[in-house]
């Protein structure tokens, strides 16, 4: 879409209140992300995206190394993300290496939820640095290939009879811990900066999504 | 069930490994609980119970003030709690006052998730004291009557475009924050004490559930 067309759309569709809300939310977006590897259930993906939006994550990386999973692309989070899907960009990858390269270009560390000798507790991770948290397939967890490329594994300490959490719950607990750490360091106290290319890029993306949505409703 | 019969069941069904596991889990059970008020979706209740078990909660209070909800009793957490339902006792109530009396006999404070002028952040609550966390109906939240009886309201700080979390996610985030606080105070480092009536009562309950389950499988 050309700049001129985009600007004309802004004038048509974004009220001052909406504009203000966009800037407020964008200013609080954090340098933290999620990678999902071969996660089957669209409800899980939707719930993950909702948690992402809630703590200020602007993009997620969705990795399908199994051909058969690609069909999910159309369905992702349509119902269970309650609209959060519009405000969190999903990047799709079919190869681990390409996905990790893209993630590493913006985030310093990639941690995966996996139990091993070297696993650390979630609460020992420094989640105030730019980091990606990876969650694996519902049955098999993170693949060996991905494990070999991670910067570390972590677990959520549990004390019950049943030793597993649903992926959307595990992800929410991890992300809100990151959010707690970041709030304690006042990382949500930044204002919108129109000279910050990341902010303006997100703003343009929000406006476009907003317009697409209105356009779809009008049809 | 008589004591003698129970003991004979123990000999039949509990292996030393299972016995050890029961004692280990029971020793880590915490004085914290959850109240659910008119929560409709059995999947939500199941997920809540799974989180409860995971952080060491031994009982939950399920309150249905609307007649029509009682049918849920049979279905609660059958599928989505992944067996956690066996290890977390559910108490059912039809009246708020009776429910709160039962809760207050064991827990010092009752906090509800609700946004108001007086709401505190989840992370400001001291969840190392014996406390109950209350979550309301999916659409309407906590009832006015219940709100008037609470010791305080709290919110989970959120920074996104969408300002609501699924109840199972909100509950998990709250409970794991309690768990983080309690682990930091080494409240999970207690051993099983056969002279502690709470421990032996839970142990007997676990054995009975274990036996009921085996019996059901054999049928």
Tab-separated table of C-alpha atoms in Angstrom:
chain	number	residue	atom	x	y	z
A	1	UNK	CA	0.000	0.000	0.000
A	2	UNK	CA	1.410	3.417	-0.943
A	3	UNK	CA	2.032	6.053	1.717
A	4	UNK	CA	-0.595	8.381	0.286
A	5	UNK	CA	-3.288	5.724	0.253
A	6	UNK	CA	-2.382	4.723	3.806
A	7	UNK	CA	-2.656	8.327	4.994
A	8	UNK	CA	-6.044	8.736	3.409
A	9	UNK	CA	-7.168	5.597	5.215
A	10	UNK	CA	-5.951	6.978	8.526
A	11	UNK	CA	-8.082	10.072	8.081
A	12	UNK	CA	-11.116	7.985	7.272
A	13	UNK	CA	-10.928	5.372	9.975
A	14	UNK	CA	-8.924	6.296	13.061
A	15	UNK	CA	-10.646	8.441	15.654
A	16	UNK	CA	-8.477	10.531	17.984
A	17	UNK	CA	-9.290	8.139	20.851
A	18	UNK	CA	-8.256	5.145	18.790
A	19	UNK	CA	-5.103	6.922	17.643
A	20	UNK	CA	-4.214	7.666	21.260
A	21	UNK	CA	-4.858	4.057	22.270
A	22	UNK	CA	-2.630	2.742	19.456
A	23	UNK	CA	0.246	4.999	20.539
A	24	UNK	CA	-0.174	4.040	24.181
A	25	UNK	CA	-0.121	0.298	23.444
A	26	UNK	CA	2.744	0.566	20.935
A	27	UNK	CA	4.878	2.506	23.412
A	28	UNK	CA	4.533	-0.410	25.852
A	29	UNK	CA	5.476	-3.126	23.344
A	30	UNK	CA	8.452	-5.126	24.633
A	31	UNK	CA	11.481	-6.778	23.083
A	32	UNK	CA	10.385	-10.260	23.961
A	33	UNK	CA	8.759	-12.899	21.782
A	34	UNK	CA	7.441	-16.447	21.541
A	35	UNK	CA	8.337	-19.305	19.185
A	36	UNK	CA	5.804	-22.126	18.803
A	37	UNK	CA	7.111	-25.333	17.203
A	38	UNK	CA	4.549	-27.661	15.611
A	39	UNK	CA	1.807	-26.622	18.000
A	40	UNK	CA	-1.353	-28.293	16.673
A	41	UNK	CA	-4.304	-26.838	18.466
A	42	UNK	CA	-5.535	-23.501	17.069
A	43	UNK	CA	-7.088	-22.796	20.485
A	44	UNK	CA	-3.662	-23.036	22.085
A	45	UNK	CA	-2.160	-20.708	19.518
A	46	UNK	CA	-5.038	-18.271	19.964
A	47	UNK	CA	-4.626	-18.252	23.743
A	48	UNK	CA	-0.857	-17.750	23.404
A	49	UNK	CA	-1.407	-14.757	21.132
A	50	UNK	CA	-3.864	-13.267	23.618
A	51	UNK	CA	-1.271	-13.523	26.396
A	52	UNK	CA	1.342	-12.044	24.066
A	53	UNK	CA	-0.790	-8.982	23.373
A	54	UNK	CA	-1.556	-8.631	27.078
A	55	UNK	CA	2.084	-8.325	28.159
A	56	UNK	CA	3.112	-6.216	25.156
A	57	UNK	CA	4.518	-8.658	22.613
A	58	UNK	CA	4.293	-7.373	19.048
A	59	UNK	CA	5.221	-10.500	17.046
A	60	UNK	CA	5.337	-14.288	17.373
A	61	UNK	CA	7.205	-16.926	15.384
A	62	UNK	CA	5.201	-19.966	14.319
A	63	UNK	CA	7.283	-22.862	13.109
A	64	UNK	CA	5.838	-25.889	11.295
A	65	UNK	CA	8.513	-28.383	10.293
A	66	UNK	CA	5.870	-30.980	9.476
A	67	UNK	CA	4.235	-30.412	6.101
A	68	UNK	CA	0.815	-31.396	7.370
A	69	UNK	CA	0.632	-28.520	9.820
A	70	UNK	CA	0.607	-25.758	7.265
A	71	UNK	CA	-3.148	-25.876	6.932
A	72	UNK	CA	-3.396	-24.320	10.371
A	73	UNK	CA	-2.119	-21.023	9.045
A	74	UNK	CA	-5.590	-19.939	8.027
A	75	UNK	CA	-7.184	-20.799	11.325
A	76	UNK	CA	-4.669	-19.479	13.796
A	77	UNK	CA	-6.305	-17.824	16.722
A	78	UNK	CA	-9.431	-16.897	14.870
A	79	UNK	CA	-11.755	-17.521	17.767
A	80	UNK	CA	-9.812	-17.874	20.974
A	81	UNK	CA	-7.521	-14.905	20.676
A	82	UNK	CA	-10.500	-12.512	21.018
A	83	UNK	CA	-9.170	-10.107	18.456
A	84	UNK	CA	-5.628	-10.101	19.852
A	85	UNK	CA	-4.543	-11.761	16.599
A	86	UNK	CA	-4.957	-8.398	14.844
A	87	UNK	CA	-2.376	-6.700	17.076
A	88	UNK	CA	0.301	-9.386	17.216
A	89	UNK	CA	2.128	-10.148	13.987
A	90	UNK	CA	2.612	-13.855	13.235
A	91	UNK	CA	5.669	-14.927	11.219
A	92	UNK	CA	5.451	-18.412	9.718
A	93	UNK	CA	8.471	-20.640	9.074
A	94	UNK	CA	8.951	-24.135	7.695
A	95	UNK	CA	12.616	-24.493	8.701
A	96	UNK	CA	14.135	-24.206	12.148
A	97	UNK	CA	17.364	-22.527	10.996
A	98	UNK	CA	15.617	-19.794	9.008
A	99	UNK	CA	13.260	-19.183	11.905
A	100	UNK	CA	16.084	-18.969	14.472
A	101	UNK	CA	18.080	-16.618	12.204
A	102	UNK	CA	15.099	-14.286	12.027
A	103	UNK	CA	14.598	-14.441	15.793
A	104	UNK	CA	18.291	-13.910	16.558
A	105	UNK	CA	18.410	-10.793	14.391
A	106	UNK	CA	16.265	-9.073	17.040
A	107	UNK	CA	16.477	-11.067	20.289
A	108	UNK	CA	19.640	-11.929	22.270
A	109	UNK	CA	18.600	-15.269	23.728
A	110	UNK	CA	16.298	-18.172	22.886
A	111	UNK	CA	15.111	-20.259	25.837
A	112	UNK	CA	12.962	-23.389	25.506
A	113	UNK	CA	10.630	-25.111	27.974
A	114	UNK	CA	12.267	-28.468	28.413
A	115	UNK	CA	13.299	-30.599	31.374
A	116	UNK	CA	16.976	-31.602	31.386
A	117	UNK	CA	19.991	-31.636	33.706
A	118	UNK	CA	20.756	-28.087	32.681
A	119	UNK	CA	17.231	-26.711	32.966
A	120	UNK	CA	16.882	-23.591	35.033
A	121	UNK	CA	13.791	-22.388	36.845
A	122	UNK	CA	11.720	-19.811	34.966
A	123	UNK	CA	12.250	-17.488	37.917
A	124	UNK	CA	16.040	-17.588	37.524
A	125	UNK	CA	15.939	-16.285	33.936
A	126	UNK	CA	16.630	-12.630	33.269
A	127	UNK	CA	13.634	-11.828	31.089
A	128	UNK	CA	14.340	-8.112	30.974
A	129	UNK	CA	16.843	-8.649	28.161
A	130	UNK	CA	15.551	-9.149	24.589
A	131	UNK	CA	14.613	-12.830	24.586
A	132	UNK	CA	12.492	-15.444	22.832
A	133	UNK	CA	10.657	-18.197	24.716
A	134	UNK	CA	10.084	-21.402	22.762
A	135	UNK	CA	7.281	-23.898	23.353
A	136	UNK	CA	7.113	-27.257	21.597
A	137	UNK	CA	4.496	-29.638	20.323
A	138	UNK	CA	1.737	-30.645	22.778
A	139	UNK	CA	2.792	-34.326	22.832
A	140	UNK	CA	6.494	-34.393	22.039
A	141	UNK	CA	7.771	-31.057	23.276
A	142	UNK	CA	10.599	-29.247	21.519
A	143	UNK	CA	12.392	-31.201	18.767
A	144	UNK	CA	15.992	-32.396	19.273
A	145	UNK	CA	17.147	-30.181	16.420
A	146	UNK	CA	15.673	-27.080	18.039
A	147	UNK	CA	16.989	-28.087	21.484
A	148	UNK	CA	20.531	-28.190	20.082
A	149	UNK	CA	20.175	-24.581	18.914
A	150	UNK	CA	18.748	-23.072	22.117
A	151	UNK	CA	20.644	-20.864	24.567
A	152	UNK	CA	19.115	-22.726	27.484
A	153	UNK	CA	16.173	-24.693	28.825
A	154	UNK	CA	13.813	-23.737	31.586
A	155	UNK	CA	11.012	-25.315	33.551
A	156	UNK	CA	8.121	-23.884	35.497
A	157	UNK	CA	8.504	-25.324	39.024
A	158	UNK	CA	5.569	-27.575	39.881
A	159	UNK	CA	4.697	-29.399	43.085
A	160	UNK	CA	1.613	-31.481	42.287
A	161	UNK	CA	0.664	-35.034	41.380
A	162	UNK	CA	0.224	-34.115	37.717
A	163	UNK	CA	3.465	-32.868	36.153
A	164	UNK	CA	2.351	-31.109	33.012
A	165	UNK	CA	0.661	-27.868	32.106
A	166	UNK	CA	-1.370	-27.020	29.063
A	167	UNK	CA	0.766	-25.063	26.605
A	168	UNK	CA	-1.390	-21.941	26.817
A	169	UNK	CA	-1.094	-21.971	30.618
A	170	UNK	CA	2.679	-22.628	30.541
A	171	UNK	CA	3.117	-19.806	28.065
A	172	UNK	CA	0.962	-17.369	30.062
A	173	UNK	CA	2.826	-18.115	33.292
A	174	UNK	CA	6.181	-17.578	31.546
A	175	UNK	CA	5.129	-14.378	29.784
A	176	UNK	CA	3.584	-12.801	32.870
A	177	UNK	CA	6.780	-13.559	34.798
A	178	UNK	CA	8.653	-11.670	32.072
A	179	UNK	CA	6.101	-8.890	32.411
A	180	UNK	CA	6.498	-8.784	36.202
A	181	UNK	CA	10.278	-8.457	35.841
A	182	UNK	CA	9.932	-5.767	33.183
A	183	UNK	CA	7.359	-3.750	35.142
A	184	UNK	CA	9.678	-3.848	38.169
A	185	UNK	CA	12.363	-2.266	35.966
A	186	UNK	CA	9.866	0.338	34.679
A	187	UNK	CA	10.166	-0.964	31.141
A	188	UNK	CA	6.498	-0.136	30.492
A	189	UNK	CA	7.005	3.538	31.313
A	190	UNK	CA	8.157	4.599	27.859
A	191	UNK	CA	6.179	7.070	25.729
A	192	UNK	CA	5.349	6.804	22.035
A	193	UNK	CA	8.226	8.178	19.946
A	194	UNK	CA	7.395	9.197	16.380
A	195	UNK	CA	11.123	9.244	15.558
A	196	UNK	CA	11.488	5.601	16.581
A	197	UNK	CA	11.164	3.500	13.383
A	198	UNK	CA	9.892	0.493	15.381
A	199	UNK	CA	7.086	2.614	16.795
A	200	UNK	CA	6.047	4.133	13.476
A	201	UNK	CA	6.197	0.756	11.734
A	202	UNK	CA	3.927	-0.748	14.383
A	203	UNK	CA	1.627	2.257	14.166
A	204	UNK	CA	1.232	1.840	10.404
A	205	UNK	CA	0.585	-1.879	10.903
A	206	UNK	CA	-2.087	-1.152	13.528
A	207	UNK	CA	-3.828	1.373	11.270
A	208	UNK	CA	-3.835	-1.064	8.395
A	209	UNK	CA	-5.272	-3.875	10.558
A	210	UNK	CA	-7.851	-1.496	11.941
A	211	UNK	CA	-8.917	-0.515	8.433
A	212	UNK	CA	-8.963	-4.113	7.148
A	213	UNK	CA	-11.239	-5.001	10.037
A	214	UNK	CA	-13.661	-2.163	9.430
A	215	UNK	CA	-13.642	-2.964	5.709
A	216	UNK	CA	-14.470	-6.628	6.465
A	217	UNK	CA	-17.340	-5.636	8.738
A	218	UNK	CA	-18.789	-3.338	6.071
A	219	UNK	CA	-18.807	-6.074	3.428
B	1	UNK	CA	-15.223	-46.585	54.898
B	2	UNK	CA	-13.918	-48.174	58.135
B	3	UNK	CA	-10.285	-47.820	59.143
B	4	UNK	CA	-9.651	-51.543	58.798
B	5	UNK	CA	-11.036	-51.696	55.297
B	6	UNK	CA	-9.034	-48.642	54.326
B	7	UNK	CA	-5.829	-50.209	55.640
B	8	UNK	CA	-6.434	-53.395	53.718
B	9	UNK	CA	-6.912	-51.291	50.592
B	10	UNK	CA	-3.622	-49.523	51.233
B	11	UNK	CA	-1.798	-52.835	51.325
B	12	UNK	CA	-3.405	-53.949	48.122
B	13	UNK	CA	-3.046	-50.880	46.012
B	14	UNK	CA	-0.281	-48.504	47.076
B	15	UNK	CA	3.244	-49.435	46.016
B	16	UNK	CA	6.156	-48.013	48.043
B	17	UNK	CA	6.961	-45.652	45.155
B	18	UNK	CA	3.382	-44.379	45.051
B	19	UNK	CA	3.313	-44.043	48.845
B	20	UNK	CA	6.509	-41.977	48.708
B	21	UNK	CA	5.073	-39.785	45.944
B	22	UNK	CA	1.868	-39.154	47.924
B	23	UNK	CA	3.881	-38.067	50.988
B	24	UNK	CA	6.121	-35.833	48.910
B	25	UNK	CA	3.191	-34.049	47.220
B	26	UNK	CA	1.171	-33.756	50.430
B	27	UNK	CA	4.121	-32.205	52.277
B	28	UNK	CA	4.209	-29.459	49.634
B	29	UNK	CA	0.502	-28.656	49.795
B	30	UNK	CA	-0.021	-24.958	50.603
B	31	UNK	CA	-2.525	-22.925	52.582
B	32	UNK	CA	-3.924	-21.161	49.600
B	33	UNK	CA	-7.128	-21.842	47.677
B	34	UNK	CA	-9.410	-20.767	44.847
B	35	UNK	CA	-13.107	-19.825	44.822
B	36	UNK	CA	-14.944	-19.993	41.496
B	37	UNK	CA	-18.294	-18.186	41.345
B	38	UNK	CA	-20.763	-19.306	38.672
B	39	UNK	CA	-18.022	-20.342	36.270
B	40	UNK	CA	-19.817	-22.066	33.392
B	41	UNK	CA	-17.256	-23.805	31.258
B	42	UNK	CA	-16.145	-27.225	32.557
B	43	UNK	CA	-12.924	-26.789	30.562
B	44	UNK	CA	-12.139	-23.652	32.540
B	45	UNK	CA	-12.798	-25.409	35.830
B	46	UNK	CA	-10.677	-28.358	34.731
B	47	UNK	CA	-7.777	-26.096	33.779
B	48	UNK	CA	-8.059	-24.213	37.083
B	49	UNK	CA	-7.902	-27.479	39.028
B	50	UNK	CA	-4.830	-28.543	37.061
B	51	UNK	CA	-3.062	-25.290	37.992
B	52	UNK	CA	-4.169	-25.749	41.602
B	53	UNK	CA	-2.607	-29.206	41.801
B	54	UNK	CA	0.561	-27.910	40.131
B	55	UNK	CA	1.270	-25.248	42.759
B	56	UNK	CA	0.161	-27.402	45.706
B	57	UNK	CA	-3.450	-26.466	46.356
B	58	UNK	CA	-5.409	-29.233	48.068
B	59	UNK	CA	-8.976	-27.928	47.818
B	60	UNK	CA	-11.105	-25.535	45.785
B	61	UNK	CA	-14.462	-23.911	46.511
B	62	UNK	CA	-16.999	-23.988	43.709
B	63	UNK	CA	-19.942	-21.680	44.174
B	64	UNK	CA	-23.115	-21.814	42.084
B	65	UNK	CA	-25.671	-19.252	43.174
B	66	UNK	CA	-27.708	-19.848	40.021
B	67	UNK	CA	-29.813	-22.983	40.230
B	68	UNK	CA	-29.183	-23.900	36.618
B	69	UNK	CA	-25.472	-24.357	37.159
B	70	UNK	CA	-25.699	-27.324	39.463
B	71	UNK	CA	-25.699	-29.765	36.597
B	72	UNK	CA	-22.043	-28.965	36.078
B	73	UNK	CA	-21.113	-30.772	39.262
B	74	UNK	CA	-20.926	-34.102	37.492
B	75	UNK	CA	-18.786	-32.860	34.671
B	76	UNK	CA	-16.246	-30.722	36.481
B	77	UNK	CA	-12.785	-31.125	35.106
B	78	UNK	CA	-13.390	-34.597	33.784
B	79	UNK	CA	-11.333	-34.137	30.653
B	80	UNK	CA	-9.215	-31.031	30.905
B	81	UNK	CA	-7.797	-31.471	34.375
B	82	UNK	CA	-5.754	-34.490	33.186
B	83	UNK	CA	-6.369	-36.406	36.374
B	84	UNK	CA	-5.601	-33.452	38.653
B	85	UNK	CA	-9.253	-33.586	39.727
B	86	UNK	CA	-8.470	-36.691	41.801
B	87	UNK	CA	-5.907	-34.847	43.928
B	88	UNK	CA	-7.724	-31.566	44.520
B	89	UNK	CA	-10.864	-31.694	46.633
B	90	UNK	CA	-13.807	-29.681	45.297
B	91	UNK	CA	-16.303	-28.227	47.798
B	92	UNK	CA	-19.633	-27.168	46.299
B	93	UNK	CA	-21.771	-24.350	47.659
B	94	UNK	CA	-25.077	-22.794	46.641
B	95	UNK	CA	-24.829	-19.758	48.961
B	96	UNK	CA	-22.119	-17.143	49.125
B	97	UNK	CA	-22.235	-16.695	52.910
B	98	UNK	CA	-21.917	-20.409	53.685
B	99	UNK	CA	-19.083	-20.680	51.193
B	100	UNK	CA	-17.217	-17.673	52.623
B	101	UNK	CA	-17.673	-18.986	56.195
B	102	UNK	CA	-16.093	-22.277	55.174
B	103	UNK	CA	-13.228	-20.484	53.423
B	104	UNK	CA	-12.624	-18.082	56.312
B	105	UNK	CA	-12.363	-20.943	58.799
B	106	UNK	CA	-9.033	-21.848	57.144
B	107	UNK	CA	-7.817	-18.843	55.156
B	108	UNK	CA	-7.082	-15.329	56.463
B	109	UNK	CA	-7.936	-13.300	53.379
B	110	UNK	CA	-10.213	-13.515	50.349
B	111	UNK	CA	-9.128	-11.505	47.301
B	112	UNK	CA	-11.154	-11.249	44.083
B	113	UNK	CA	-10.113	-10.407	40.534
B	114	UNK	CA	-12.011	-7.225	39.861
B	115	UNK	CA	-11.153	-3.809	38.520
B	116	UNK	CA	-12.080	-0.912	40.805
B	117	UNK	CA	-10.572	2.219	42.359
B	118	UNK	CA	-9.209	0.134	45.183
B	119	UNK	CA	-7.816	-2.708	43.083
B	120	UNK	CA	-4.225	-3.610	43.775
B	121	UNK	CA	-1.806	-5.264	41.389
B	122	UNK	CA	-1.477	-9.030	41.792
B	123	UNK	CA	2.201	-8.477	42.438
B	124	UNK	CA	1.515	-6.254	45.456
B	125	UNK	CA	-0.444	-8.950	47.298
B	126	UNK	CA	1.277	-10.970	49.994
B	127	UNK	CA	0.330	-14.455	48.849
B	128	UNK	CA	2.514	-16.194	51.406
B	129	UNK	CA	-0.220	-15.826	54.010
B	130	UNK	CA	-3.196	-18.244	53.978
B	131	UNK	CA	-5.412	-16.728	51.297
B	132	UNK	CA	-8.219	-17.487	48.865
B	133	UNK	CA	-8.326	-16.059	45.337
B	134	UNK	CA	-11.786	-15.627	43.855
B	135	UNK	CA	-12.643	-15.636	40.143
B	136	UNK	CA	-16.096	-14.776	38.836
B	137	UNK	CA	-18.329	-15.722	35.982
B	138	UNK	CA	-16.823	-15.553	32.463
B	139	UNK	CA	-19.164	-12.774	31.300
B	140	UNK	CA	-20.157	-10.843	34.406
B	141	UNK	CA	-17.227	-11.308	36.758
B	142	UNK	CA	-17.709	-11.478	40.511
B	143	UNK	CA	-21.219	-10.708	41.797
B	144	UNK	CA	-21.885	-7.510	43.775
B	145	UNK	CA	-22.819	-9.557	46.827
B	146	UNK	CA	-19.490	-11.398	46.777
B	147	UNK	CA	-17.577	-8.164	46.089
B	148	UNK	CA	-19.020	-6.636	49.240
B	149	UNK	CA	-17.635	-9.534	51.298
B	150	UNK	CA	-14.083	-9.598	49.904
B	151	UNK	CA	-10.970	-8.372	51.719
B	152	UNK	CA	-9.742	-6.727	48.534
B	153	UNK	CA	-9.681	-6.721	44.749
B	154	UNK	CA	-6.734	-7.277	42.494
B	155	UNK	CA	-5.943	-7.076	38.817
B	156	UNK	CA	-3.286	-8.669	36.676
B	157	UNK	CA	-1.498	-5.745	35.004
B	158	UNK	CA	-1.978	-5.822	31.227
B	159	UNK	CA	-0.552	-3.622	28.500
B	160	UNK	CA	-2.195	-4.798	25.266
B	161	UNK	CA	-5.037	-3.835	22.953
B	162	UNK	CA	-7.278	-6.575	24.361
B	163	UNK	CA	-8.000	-6.109	28.059
B	164	UNK	CA	-9.232	-9.465	29.191
B	165	UNK	CA	-7.762	-12.855	29.915
B	166	UNK	CA	-9.410	-16.242	29.834
B	167	UNK	CA	-10.284	-17.325	33.378
B	168	UNK	CA	-7.970	-20.345	33.284
B	169	UNK	CA	-5.075	-18.111	32.197
B	170	UNK	CA	-5.876	-15.426	34.805
B	171	UNK	CA	-6.078	-18.082	37.503
B	172	UNK	CA	-2.818	-19.760	36.427
B	173	UNK	CA	-0.934	-16.439	36.379
B	174	UNK	CA	-2.250	-15.585	39.866
B	175	UNK	CA	-1.528	-19.001	41.352
B	176	UNK	CA	1.985	-19.236	39.933
B	177	UNK	CA	2.721	-15.778	41.351
B	178	UNK	CA	1.631	-17.141	44.747
B	179	UNK	CA	3.862	-20.141	44.118
B	180	UNK	CA	6.835	-17.934	43.190
B	181	UNK	CA	6.421	-15.953	46.415
B	182	UNK	CA	6.087	-19.115	48.484
B	183	UNK	CA	9.087	-20.841	46.884
B	184	UNK	CA	11.174	-17.724	47.602
B	185	UNK	CA	10.220	-18.146	51.279
B	186	UNK	CA	11.072	-21.876	51.151
B	187	UNK	CA	7.485	-22.815	51.912
B	188	UNK	CA	7.809	-25.925	49.715
B	189	UNK	CA	10.710	-27.286	51.783
B	190	UNK	CA	8.592	-29.004	54.424
B	191	UNK	CA	8.671	-32.783	54.926
B	192	UNK	CA	5.696	-35.124	55.399
B	193	UNK	CA	4.694	-35.231	59.062
B	194	UNK	CA	2.646	-38.230	60.160
B	195	UNK	CA	1.704	-36.369	63.366
B	196	UNK	CA	0.191	-33.509	61.373
B	197	UNK	CA	-3.572	-34.206	61.099
B	198	UNK	CA	-3.800	-32.215	57.852
B	199	UNK	CA	-1.129	-34.421	56.301
B	200	UNK	CA	-2.660	-37.731	57.427
B	201	UNK	CA	-6.138	-36.619	56.352
B	202	UNK	CA	-4.832	-35.749	52.900
B	203	UNK	CA	-2.912	-39.028	52.774
B	204	UNK	CA	-6.048	-41.041	53.503
B	205	UNK	CA	-7.932	-39.067	50.872
B	206	UNK	CA	-5.209	-39.744	48.290
B	207	UNK	CA	-5.218	-43.483	49.028
B	208	UNK	CA	-8.970	-43.633	48.703
B	209	UNK	CA	-8.925	-41.749	45.375
B	210	UNK	CA	-6.142	-43.977	44.157
B	211	UNK	CA	-8.162	-47.070	45.035
B	212	UNK	CA	-11.387	-45.722	43.512
B	213	UNK	CA	-9.502	-45.094	40.301
B	214	UNK	CA	-7.989	-48.586	40.131
B	215	UNK	CA	-11.369	-50.085	40.977
B	216	UNK	CA	-12.995	-48.113	38.158
B	217	UNK	CA	-10.358	-49.243	35.685
B	218	UNK	CA	-10.848	-52.895	36.685
B	219	UNK	CA	-14.591	-52.744	36.085
